[in-house]
Short mmCIF file of C-alpha atoms in Angstrom, two decimals:
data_model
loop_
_atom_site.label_atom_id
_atom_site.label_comp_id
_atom_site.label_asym_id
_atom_site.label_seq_id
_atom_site.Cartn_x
_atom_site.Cartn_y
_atom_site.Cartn_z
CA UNK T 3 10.34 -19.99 -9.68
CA UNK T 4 8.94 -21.32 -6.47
CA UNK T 5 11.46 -20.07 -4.26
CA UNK T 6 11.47 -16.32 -5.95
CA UNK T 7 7.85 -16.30 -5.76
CA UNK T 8 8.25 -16.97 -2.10
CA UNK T 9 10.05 -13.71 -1.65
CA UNK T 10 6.94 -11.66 -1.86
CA UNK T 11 5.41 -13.90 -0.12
CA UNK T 12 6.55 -12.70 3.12
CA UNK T 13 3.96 -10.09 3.29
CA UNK T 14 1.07 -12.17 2.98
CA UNK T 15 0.26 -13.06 6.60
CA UNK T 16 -0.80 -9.02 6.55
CA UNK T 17 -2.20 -9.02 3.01
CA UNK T 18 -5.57 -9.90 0.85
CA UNK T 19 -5.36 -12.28 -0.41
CA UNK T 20 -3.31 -11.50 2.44
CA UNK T 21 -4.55 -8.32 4.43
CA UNK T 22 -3.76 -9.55 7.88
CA UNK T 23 -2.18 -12.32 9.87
CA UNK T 24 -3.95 -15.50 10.44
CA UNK T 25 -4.72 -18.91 11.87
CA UNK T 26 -3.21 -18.21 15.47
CA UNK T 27 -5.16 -20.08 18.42
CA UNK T 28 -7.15 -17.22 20.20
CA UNK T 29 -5.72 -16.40 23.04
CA UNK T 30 -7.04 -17.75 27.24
CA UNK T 31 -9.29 -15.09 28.64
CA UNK T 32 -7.50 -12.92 31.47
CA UNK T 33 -9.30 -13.03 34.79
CA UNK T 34 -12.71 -11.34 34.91
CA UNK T 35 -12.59 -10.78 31.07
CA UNK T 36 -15.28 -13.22 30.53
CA UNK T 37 -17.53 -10.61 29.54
CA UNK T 38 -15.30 -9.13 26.94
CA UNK T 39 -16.18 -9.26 23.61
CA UNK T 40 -14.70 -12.08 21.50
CA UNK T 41 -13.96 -10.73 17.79
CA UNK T 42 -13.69 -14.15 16.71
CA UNK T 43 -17.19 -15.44 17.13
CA UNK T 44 -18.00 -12.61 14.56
CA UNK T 45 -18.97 -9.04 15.66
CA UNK T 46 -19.93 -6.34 13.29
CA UNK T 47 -16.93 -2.99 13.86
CA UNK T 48 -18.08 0.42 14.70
CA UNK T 49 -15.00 1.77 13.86
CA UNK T 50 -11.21 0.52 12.59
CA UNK T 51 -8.21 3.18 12.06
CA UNK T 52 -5.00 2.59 12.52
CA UNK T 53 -2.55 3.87 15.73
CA UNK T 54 -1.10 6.53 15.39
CA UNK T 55 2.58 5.06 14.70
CA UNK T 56 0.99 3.49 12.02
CA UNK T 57 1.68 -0.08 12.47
CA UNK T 58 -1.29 -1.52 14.37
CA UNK T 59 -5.11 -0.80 13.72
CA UNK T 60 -7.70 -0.12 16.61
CA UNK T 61 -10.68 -2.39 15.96
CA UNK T 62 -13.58 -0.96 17.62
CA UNK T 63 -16.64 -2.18 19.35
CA UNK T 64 -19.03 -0.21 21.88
CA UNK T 65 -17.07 0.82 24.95
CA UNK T 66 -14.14 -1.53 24.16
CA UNK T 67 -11.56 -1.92 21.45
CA UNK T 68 -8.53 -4.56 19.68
CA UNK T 69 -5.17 -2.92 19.62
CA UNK T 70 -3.70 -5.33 16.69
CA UNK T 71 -4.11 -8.13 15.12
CA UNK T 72 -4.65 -10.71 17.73
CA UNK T 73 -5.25 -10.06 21.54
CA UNK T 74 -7.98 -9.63 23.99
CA UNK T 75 -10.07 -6.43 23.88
CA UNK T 76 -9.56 -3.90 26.37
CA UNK T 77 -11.66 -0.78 27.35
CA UNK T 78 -11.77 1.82 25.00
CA UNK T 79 -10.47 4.20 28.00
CA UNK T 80 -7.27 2.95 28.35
CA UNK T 81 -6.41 4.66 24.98
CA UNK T 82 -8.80 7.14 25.01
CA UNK T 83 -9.84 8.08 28.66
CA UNK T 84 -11.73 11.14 28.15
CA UNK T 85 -13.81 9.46 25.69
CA UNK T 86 -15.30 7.81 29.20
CA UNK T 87 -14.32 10.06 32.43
CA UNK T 88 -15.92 13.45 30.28
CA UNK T 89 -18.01 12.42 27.58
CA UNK T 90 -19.50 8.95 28.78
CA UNK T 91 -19.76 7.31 25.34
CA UNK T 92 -20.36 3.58 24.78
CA UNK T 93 -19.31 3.55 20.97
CA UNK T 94 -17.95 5.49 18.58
CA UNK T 95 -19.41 5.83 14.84
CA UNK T 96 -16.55 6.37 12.83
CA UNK T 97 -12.75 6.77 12.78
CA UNK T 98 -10.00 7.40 10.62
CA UNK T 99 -5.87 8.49 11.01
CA UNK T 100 -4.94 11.74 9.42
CA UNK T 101 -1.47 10.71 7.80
CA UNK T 102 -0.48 13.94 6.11
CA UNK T 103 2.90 15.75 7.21
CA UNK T 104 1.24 18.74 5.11
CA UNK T 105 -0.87 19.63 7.56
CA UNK T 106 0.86 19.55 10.88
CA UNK T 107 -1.75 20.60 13.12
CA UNK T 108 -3.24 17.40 12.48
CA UNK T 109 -0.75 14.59 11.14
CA UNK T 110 -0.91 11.31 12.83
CA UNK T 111 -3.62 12.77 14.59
CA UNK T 112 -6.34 10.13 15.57
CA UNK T 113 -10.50 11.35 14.89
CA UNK T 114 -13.29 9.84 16.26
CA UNK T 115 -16.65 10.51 15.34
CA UNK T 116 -19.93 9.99 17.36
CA UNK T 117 -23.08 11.55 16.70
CA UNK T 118 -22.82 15.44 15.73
CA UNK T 119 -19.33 15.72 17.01
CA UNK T 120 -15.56 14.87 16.34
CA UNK T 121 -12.85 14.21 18.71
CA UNK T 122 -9.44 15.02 18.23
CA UNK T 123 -6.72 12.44 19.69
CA UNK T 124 -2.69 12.75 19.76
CA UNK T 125 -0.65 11.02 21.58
CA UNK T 126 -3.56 9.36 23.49
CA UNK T 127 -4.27 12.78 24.57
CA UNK T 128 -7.65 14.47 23.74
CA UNK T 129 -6.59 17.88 21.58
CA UNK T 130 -7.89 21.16 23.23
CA UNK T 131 -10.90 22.46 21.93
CA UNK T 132 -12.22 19.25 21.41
CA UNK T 133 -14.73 17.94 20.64
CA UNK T 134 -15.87 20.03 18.32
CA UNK T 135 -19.31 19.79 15.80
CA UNK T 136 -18.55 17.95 13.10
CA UNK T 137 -18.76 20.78 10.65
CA UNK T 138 -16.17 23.15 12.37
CA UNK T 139 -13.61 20.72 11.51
CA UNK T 140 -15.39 18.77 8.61
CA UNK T 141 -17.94 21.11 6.56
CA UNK T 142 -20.03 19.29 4.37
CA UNK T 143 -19.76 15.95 5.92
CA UNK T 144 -23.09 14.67 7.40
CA UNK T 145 -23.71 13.41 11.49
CA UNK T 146 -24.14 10.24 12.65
CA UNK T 147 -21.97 8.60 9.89
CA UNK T 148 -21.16 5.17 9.53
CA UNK T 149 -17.84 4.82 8.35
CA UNK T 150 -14.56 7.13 7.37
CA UNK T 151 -11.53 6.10 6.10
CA UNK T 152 -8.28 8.63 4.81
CA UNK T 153 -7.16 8.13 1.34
CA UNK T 154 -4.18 9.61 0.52
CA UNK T 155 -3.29 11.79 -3.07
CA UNK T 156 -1.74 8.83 -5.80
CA UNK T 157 -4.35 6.22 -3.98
CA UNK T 158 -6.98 9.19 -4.62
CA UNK T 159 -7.36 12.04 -6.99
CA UNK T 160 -5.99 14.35 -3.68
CA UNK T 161 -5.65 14.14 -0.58
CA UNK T 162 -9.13 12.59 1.08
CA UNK T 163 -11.26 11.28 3.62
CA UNK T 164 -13.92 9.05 2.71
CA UNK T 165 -17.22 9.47 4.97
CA UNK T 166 -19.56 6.54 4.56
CA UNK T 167 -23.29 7.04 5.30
CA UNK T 168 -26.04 4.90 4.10
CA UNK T 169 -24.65 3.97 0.26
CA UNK T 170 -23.70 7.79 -0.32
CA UNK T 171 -20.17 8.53 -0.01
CA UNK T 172 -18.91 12.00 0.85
CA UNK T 173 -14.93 12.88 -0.20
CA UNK T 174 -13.61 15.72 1.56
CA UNK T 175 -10.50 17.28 0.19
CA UNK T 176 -8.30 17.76 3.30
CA UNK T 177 -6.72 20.97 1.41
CA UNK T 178 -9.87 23.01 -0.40
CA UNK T 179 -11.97 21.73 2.62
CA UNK T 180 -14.95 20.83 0.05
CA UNK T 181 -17.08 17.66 -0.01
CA UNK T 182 -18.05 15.79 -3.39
CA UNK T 183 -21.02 13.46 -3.15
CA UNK T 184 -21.00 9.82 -4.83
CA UNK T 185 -23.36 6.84 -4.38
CA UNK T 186 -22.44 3.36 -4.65
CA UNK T 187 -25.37 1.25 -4.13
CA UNK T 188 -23.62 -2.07 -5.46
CA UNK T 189 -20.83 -1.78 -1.97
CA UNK T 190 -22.53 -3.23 1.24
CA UNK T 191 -23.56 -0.72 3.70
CA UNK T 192 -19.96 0.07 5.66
CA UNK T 193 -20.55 -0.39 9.24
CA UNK T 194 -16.49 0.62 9.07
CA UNK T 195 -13.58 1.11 6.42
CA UNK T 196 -9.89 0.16 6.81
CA UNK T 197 -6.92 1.83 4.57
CA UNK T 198 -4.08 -0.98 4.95
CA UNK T 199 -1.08 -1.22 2.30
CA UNK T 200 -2.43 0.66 -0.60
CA UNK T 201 -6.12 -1.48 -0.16
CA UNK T 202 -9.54 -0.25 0.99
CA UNK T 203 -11.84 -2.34 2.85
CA UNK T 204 -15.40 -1.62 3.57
CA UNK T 205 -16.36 -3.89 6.45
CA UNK T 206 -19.76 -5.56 6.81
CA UNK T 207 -20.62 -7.21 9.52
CA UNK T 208 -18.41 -10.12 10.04
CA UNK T 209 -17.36 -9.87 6.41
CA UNK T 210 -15.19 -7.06 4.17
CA UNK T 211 -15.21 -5.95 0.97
CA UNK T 212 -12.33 -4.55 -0.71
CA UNK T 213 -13.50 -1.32 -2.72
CA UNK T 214 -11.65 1.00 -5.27
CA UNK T 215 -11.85 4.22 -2.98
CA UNK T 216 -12.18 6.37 -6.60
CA UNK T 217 -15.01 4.15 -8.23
CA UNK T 218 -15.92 2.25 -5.62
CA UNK T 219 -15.34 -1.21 -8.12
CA UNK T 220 -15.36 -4.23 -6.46
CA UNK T 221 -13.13 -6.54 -7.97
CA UNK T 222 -12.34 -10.63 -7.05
CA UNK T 223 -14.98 -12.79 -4.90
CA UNK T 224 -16.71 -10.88 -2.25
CA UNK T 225 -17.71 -10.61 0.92
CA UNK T 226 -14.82 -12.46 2.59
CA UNK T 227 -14.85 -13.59 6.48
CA UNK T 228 -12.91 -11.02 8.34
CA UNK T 229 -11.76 -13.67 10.50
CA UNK T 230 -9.47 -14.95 8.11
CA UNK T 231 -7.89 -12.16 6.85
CA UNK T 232 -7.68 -9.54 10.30
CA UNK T 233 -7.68 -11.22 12.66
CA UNK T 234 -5.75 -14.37 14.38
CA UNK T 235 -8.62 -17.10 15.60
CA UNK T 236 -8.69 -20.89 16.29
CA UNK T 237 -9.69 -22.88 12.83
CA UNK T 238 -9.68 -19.70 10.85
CA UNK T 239 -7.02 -18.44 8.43
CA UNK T 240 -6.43 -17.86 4.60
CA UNK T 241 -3.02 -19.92 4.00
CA UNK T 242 -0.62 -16.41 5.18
CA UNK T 243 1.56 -17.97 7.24
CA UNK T 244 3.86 -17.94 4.70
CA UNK T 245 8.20 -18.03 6.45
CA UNK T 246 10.18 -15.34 5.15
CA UNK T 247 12.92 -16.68 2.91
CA UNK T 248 16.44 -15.97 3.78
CA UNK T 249 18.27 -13.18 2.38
CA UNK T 250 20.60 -15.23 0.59
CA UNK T 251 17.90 -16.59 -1.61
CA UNK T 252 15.98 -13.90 -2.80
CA UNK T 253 16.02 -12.66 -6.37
CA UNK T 254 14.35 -9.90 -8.11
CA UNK T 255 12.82 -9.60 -11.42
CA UNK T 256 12.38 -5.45 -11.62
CA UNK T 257 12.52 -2.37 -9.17
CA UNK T 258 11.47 0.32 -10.00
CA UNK T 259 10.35 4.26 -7.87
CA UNK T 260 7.67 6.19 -9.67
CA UNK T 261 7.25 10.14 -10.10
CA UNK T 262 5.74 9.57 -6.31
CA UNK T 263 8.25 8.36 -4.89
CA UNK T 264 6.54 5.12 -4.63
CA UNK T 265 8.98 1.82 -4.73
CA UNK T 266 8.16 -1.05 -6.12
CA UNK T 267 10.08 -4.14 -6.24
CA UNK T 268 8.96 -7.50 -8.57
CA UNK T 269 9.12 -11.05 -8.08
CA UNK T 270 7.52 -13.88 -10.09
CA UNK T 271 3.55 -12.96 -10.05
CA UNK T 272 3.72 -10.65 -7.53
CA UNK T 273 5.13 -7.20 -6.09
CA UNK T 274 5.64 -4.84 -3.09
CA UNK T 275 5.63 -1.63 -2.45
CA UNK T 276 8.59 -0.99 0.15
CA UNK T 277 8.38 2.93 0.60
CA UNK T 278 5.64 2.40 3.24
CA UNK T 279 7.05 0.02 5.78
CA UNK T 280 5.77 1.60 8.42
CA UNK T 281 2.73 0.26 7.42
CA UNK T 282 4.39 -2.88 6.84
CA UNK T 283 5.84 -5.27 4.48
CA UNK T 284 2.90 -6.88 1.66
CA UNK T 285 3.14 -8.86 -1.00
CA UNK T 286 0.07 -8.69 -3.68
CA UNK T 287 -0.41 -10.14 -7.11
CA UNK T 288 1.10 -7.91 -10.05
CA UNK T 289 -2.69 -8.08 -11.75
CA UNK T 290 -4.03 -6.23 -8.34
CA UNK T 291 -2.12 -3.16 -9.69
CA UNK T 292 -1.47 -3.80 -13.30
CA UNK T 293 -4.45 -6.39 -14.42
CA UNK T 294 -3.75 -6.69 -17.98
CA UNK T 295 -0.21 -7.84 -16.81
CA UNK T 296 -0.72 -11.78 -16.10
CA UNK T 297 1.94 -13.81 -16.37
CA UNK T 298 4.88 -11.72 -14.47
CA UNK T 299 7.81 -8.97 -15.40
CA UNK T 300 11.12 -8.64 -17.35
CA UNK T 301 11.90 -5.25 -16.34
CA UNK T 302 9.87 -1.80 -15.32
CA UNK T 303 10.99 1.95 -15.12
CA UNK T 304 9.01 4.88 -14.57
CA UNK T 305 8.90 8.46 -16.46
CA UNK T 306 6.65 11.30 -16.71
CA UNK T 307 3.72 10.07 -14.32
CA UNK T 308 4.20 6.88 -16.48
CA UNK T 309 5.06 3.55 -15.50
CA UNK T 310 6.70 0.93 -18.41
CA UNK T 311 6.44 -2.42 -17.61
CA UNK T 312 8.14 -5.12 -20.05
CA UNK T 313 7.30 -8.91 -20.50
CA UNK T 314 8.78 -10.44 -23.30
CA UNK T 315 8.81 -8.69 -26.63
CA UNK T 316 5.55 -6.72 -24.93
CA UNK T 317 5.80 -2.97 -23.24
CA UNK T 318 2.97 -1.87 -21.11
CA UNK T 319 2.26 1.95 -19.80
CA UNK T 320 0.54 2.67 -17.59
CA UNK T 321 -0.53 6.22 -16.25
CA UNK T 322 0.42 6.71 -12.66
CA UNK T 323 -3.04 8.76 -11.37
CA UNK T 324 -4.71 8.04 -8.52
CA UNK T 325 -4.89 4.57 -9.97
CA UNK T 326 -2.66 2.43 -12.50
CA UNK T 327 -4.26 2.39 -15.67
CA UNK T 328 -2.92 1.14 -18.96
CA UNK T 329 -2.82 3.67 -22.16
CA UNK T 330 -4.75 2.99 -24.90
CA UNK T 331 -3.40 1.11 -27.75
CA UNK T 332 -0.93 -0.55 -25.27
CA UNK T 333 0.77 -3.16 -24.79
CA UNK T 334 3.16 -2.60 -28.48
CA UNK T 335 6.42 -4.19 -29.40
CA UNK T 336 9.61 -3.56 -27.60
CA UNK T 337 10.84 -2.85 -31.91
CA UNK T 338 7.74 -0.12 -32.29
CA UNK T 339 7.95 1.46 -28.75
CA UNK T 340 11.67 1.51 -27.20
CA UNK T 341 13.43 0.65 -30.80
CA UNK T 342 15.00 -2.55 -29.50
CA UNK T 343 14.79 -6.21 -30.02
CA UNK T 344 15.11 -9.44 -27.70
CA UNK T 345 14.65 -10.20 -24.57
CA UNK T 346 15.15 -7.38 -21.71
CA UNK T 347 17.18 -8.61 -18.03
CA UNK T 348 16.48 -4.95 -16.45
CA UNK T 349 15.67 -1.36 -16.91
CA UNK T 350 16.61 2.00 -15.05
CA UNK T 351 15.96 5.37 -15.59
CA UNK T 352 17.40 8.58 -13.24
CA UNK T 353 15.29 11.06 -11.80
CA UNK T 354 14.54 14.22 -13.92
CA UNK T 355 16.48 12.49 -17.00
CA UNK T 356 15.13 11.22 -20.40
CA UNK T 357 17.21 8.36 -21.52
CA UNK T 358 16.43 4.87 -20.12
CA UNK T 359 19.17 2.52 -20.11
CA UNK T 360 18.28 -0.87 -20.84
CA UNK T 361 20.16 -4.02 -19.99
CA UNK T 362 20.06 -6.92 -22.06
CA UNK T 363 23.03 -9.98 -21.96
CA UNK T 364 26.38 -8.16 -22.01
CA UNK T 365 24.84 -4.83 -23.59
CA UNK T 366 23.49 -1.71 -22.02
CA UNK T 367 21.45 0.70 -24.14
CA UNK T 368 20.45 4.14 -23.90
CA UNK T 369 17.37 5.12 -25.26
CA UNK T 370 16.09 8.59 -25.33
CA UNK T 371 12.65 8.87 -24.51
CA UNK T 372 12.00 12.23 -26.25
CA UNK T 373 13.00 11.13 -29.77
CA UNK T 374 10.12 10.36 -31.72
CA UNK T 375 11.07 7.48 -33.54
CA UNK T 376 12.71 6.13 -30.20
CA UNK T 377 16.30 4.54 -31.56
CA UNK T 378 19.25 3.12 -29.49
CA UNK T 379 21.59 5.94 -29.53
CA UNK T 380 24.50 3.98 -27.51
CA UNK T 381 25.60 0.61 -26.75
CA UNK T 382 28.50 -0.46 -24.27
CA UNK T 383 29.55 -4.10 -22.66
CA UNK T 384 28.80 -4.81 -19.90
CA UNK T 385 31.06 -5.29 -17.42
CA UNK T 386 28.71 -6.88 -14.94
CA UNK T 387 26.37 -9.18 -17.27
CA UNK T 388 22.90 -10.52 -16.64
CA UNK T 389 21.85 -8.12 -14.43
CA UNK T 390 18.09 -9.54 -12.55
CA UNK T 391 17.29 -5.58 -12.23
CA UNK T 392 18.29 -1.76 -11.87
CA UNK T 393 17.39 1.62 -9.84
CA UNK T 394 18.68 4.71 -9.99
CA UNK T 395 18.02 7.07 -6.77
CA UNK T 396 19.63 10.13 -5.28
CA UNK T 397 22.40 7.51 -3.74
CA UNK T 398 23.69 6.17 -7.32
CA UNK T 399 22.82 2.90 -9.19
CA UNK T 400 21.39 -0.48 -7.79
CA UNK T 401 21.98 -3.53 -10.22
CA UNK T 402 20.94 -6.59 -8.50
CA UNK T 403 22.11 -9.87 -9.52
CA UNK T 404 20.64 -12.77 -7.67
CA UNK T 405 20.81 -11.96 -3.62
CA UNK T 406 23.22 -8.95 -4.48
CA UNK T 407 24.00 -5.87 -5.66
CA UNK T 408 26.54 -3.43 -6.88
CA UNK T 409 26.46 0.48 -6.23
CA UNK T 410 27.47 2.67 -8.66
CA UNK T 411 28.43 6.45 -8.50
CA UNK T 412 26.31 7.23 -12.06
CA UNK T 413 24.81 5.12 -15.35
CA UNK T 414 28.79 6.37 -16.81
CA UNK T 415 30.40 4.66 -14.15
CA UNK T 416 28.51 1.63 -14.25
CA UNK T 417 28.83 1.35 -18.29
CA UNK T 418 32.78 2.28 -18.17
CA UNK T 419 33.70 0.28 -14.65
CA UNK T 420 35.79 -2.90 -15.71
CA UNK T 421 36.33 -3.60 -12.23
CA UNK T 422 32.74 -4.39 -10.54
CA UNK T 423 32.50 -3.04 -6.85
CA UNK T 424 32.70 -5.13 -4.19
CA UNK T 425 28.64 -6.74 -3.92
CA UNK T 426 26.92 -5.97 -1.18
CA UNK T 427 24.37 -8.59 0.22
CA UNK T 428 20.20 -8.18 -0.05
CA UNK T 429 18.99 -7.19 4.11
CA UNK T 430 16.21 -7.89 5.90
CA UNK T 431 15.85 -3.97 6.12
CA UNK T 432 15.16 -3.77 2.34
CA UNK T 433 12.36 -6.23 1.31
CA UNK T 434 12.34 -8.02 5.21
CA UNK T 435 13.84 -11.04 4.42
CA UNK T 436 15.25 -13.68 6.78
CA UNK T 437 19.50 -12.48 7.27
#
């Protein structure tokens, strides 16, 4: 269990528990940088978004800013020249990346907010027209604002961007263009916010909080040191520096994509989402996402905005809103809700169909999720047995058995085969893994 558990693991040196890498020594000082700021004797943020590939946050403070993780700082103008040559600022208040291919004019676009007015960055370019008053391109969000942070539709209700001021919070829906108020006096005033792998982190002078960006809960021990979580400095760190394990010794417990589009993947008490690698590779514990589900997963598939996740004779479901949350009345019997008995090796269900096939031993069996009571309504052999987990996607059927798995054309194919393809091997391009 200790080496599958280490699978996930491999995102934890840019996760919280593990939201960034750690416990690097800080690097020499350049010539004539002895003035720069040093993030790791503590600083309070004015700002943190991430680049505009999406793989490294900006980390900003007065006229100068931290491309990544670990580095020097440099001047804010070598990004952002104009911010210095035309407009002479020393700071910025707020910043956020728009990451939304549904509005083109401004995805992957970078906004930085100072005073009354917003400026409009792509490609390290100010936009024309910019800067503009905050309320030509924001109406209803308030100046001089502390924080912002973008929060996409499945992490919130739509498609958002959080403006902090004070302990009010103002939501702007990217798409109606409309601004819903909300006060959360028990969050720390947000000198900055950070979106980073599905999290939300209010930032606090040298500390963070991670927030709920619906409720604004705060859930686990809080404030945390920044410094050992986002940053790499001498004698701190939080344990991340966890080695990838190799490919050939990874094994999965469940997979599983969601009406979303979102992929999951399983392993002992944790999971990753692997749809967003651009944003990297995290591990986090399954009870982060699913809290009532302690103690790890058999199998999970997803239908109707719902995801089923099955431990033992137990089935959980959970609706897939903004936020997971389970049904009431849940978790029942794997007899009362799917009609079957024993233990479950994996689960798969195909897009836009109703029967989930379930693999247990040397049996599959298809259940059909609109019968009401659910019954088995076939059972085959196996001709691939003990099966670790299952996914069906637009390129056929995944079963995974240890660090392989076998590709099927259909669920017909894989129930009929008696010859088993030839296995393919796990790749570091799947869950990052060591080849």
């Amino acid at each position: 269990m200790e080496l599958i558990t280490r699978t996930l693991l491999l995102g934890l040196a840019l996760s919280l528990t593990n939201a960034a890498p750690a416990h690097q020594d800080k690097p020499a000082p350049e010539d004539g940088d002895a003035a720069l700021p040093d993030r790791c004797e503590g600083i309070e943020f004015d700002a943190i978004t991430l680049d505009e590939s999406g793989k490294n946050p900006f980390f900003f403070k007065e006229g100068h800013l931290w491309n990544g993780f670990y580095g020097p700082a440099k001047p804010s103008t070598m990004f952002f020249k104009e911010l210095d040559e035309h407009h002479h600022l020393g700071h910025v208040d707020a910043a956020f990346r728009m990451h939304n291919p549904k509005k083109q004019d401004a995805h992957d676009h970078i906004f930085l907010f100072l005073d009354d007015h917003v400026f409009s960055y792509y490609n390290h370019t100010l936009e024309t027209g910019y800067p503009k008053t905050i309320q030509e391109d924001f109406p209803g969000v308030p100046t001089h604002l502390d924080a912002a942070v973008e929060c996409p539709q499945g992490e919130c209700i739509t498609d958002s961007v959080l403006f902090f001021k004070g302990q009010d919070v103002y939501v702007y829906d990217i798409v109606t263009k409309t601004v819903k108020t909300k006060t959360w006096p028990h969050l720390p005033l947000c000198t900055s916010a950070f979106h980073w792998a599905e999290h939300y982190y209010c930032f606090h002078g040298h500390n963070f909080t991670r927030f709920n960006p619906v409720s604004g809960e705060v859930s686990g021990t809080y404030p945390k040191d920044a410094r050992n979580y986002f940053m790499k400095c001498e004698n701190f760190g939080h344990g991340g520096d966890h080695k990838a394990p190799k490919c050939s010794e990874v094994k999965l417990d469940a997979i599983t994509t969601d009406d979303r589009g979102r992929i999951y993947l399983f392993t002992g008490l944790n999971y990753m989402r692997v749809d967003n690698r651009r944003n990297g590779l995290h591990a986090f514990p399954i009870t982060r996402g699913w809290k009532e589900v302690t103690n790890g997963v058999d199998a999970v598939f997803s239908y109707t905005n719902k995801m089923y996740l099955i431990k033992d004779d137990q089935v959980y479901i959970y609706k897939t809103d903004a936020h997971y949350v389970l049904i009431e009345g849940y978790p029942k019997s794997l007899r009362e809700e799917l009609g079957i008995e024993g233990t479950v090796d994996a689960a798969f269900l195909c897009p836009s169909e109703h029967t989930v096939h379930i693999l247990q031993g040397h049996m599959i069996r298809d259940v059909d999720l609109t019968a009401t009571p659910r019954v088995i309504n076939r059972e085959i052999p196996l001709p691939l047995p003990d099966i670790d987990a299952g996914l069906c996607g637009p390129d056929g059927i995944k079963v995974f058995k240890g660090s392989q798995y076998y590709l099927y054309e259909s669920p017909m194919i894989f129930a009929t085969s008696r010859i088993a393809p030839v296995p393919r091997n796990i790749t570091s391009g799947m869950i990052g893994c060591e080849d």
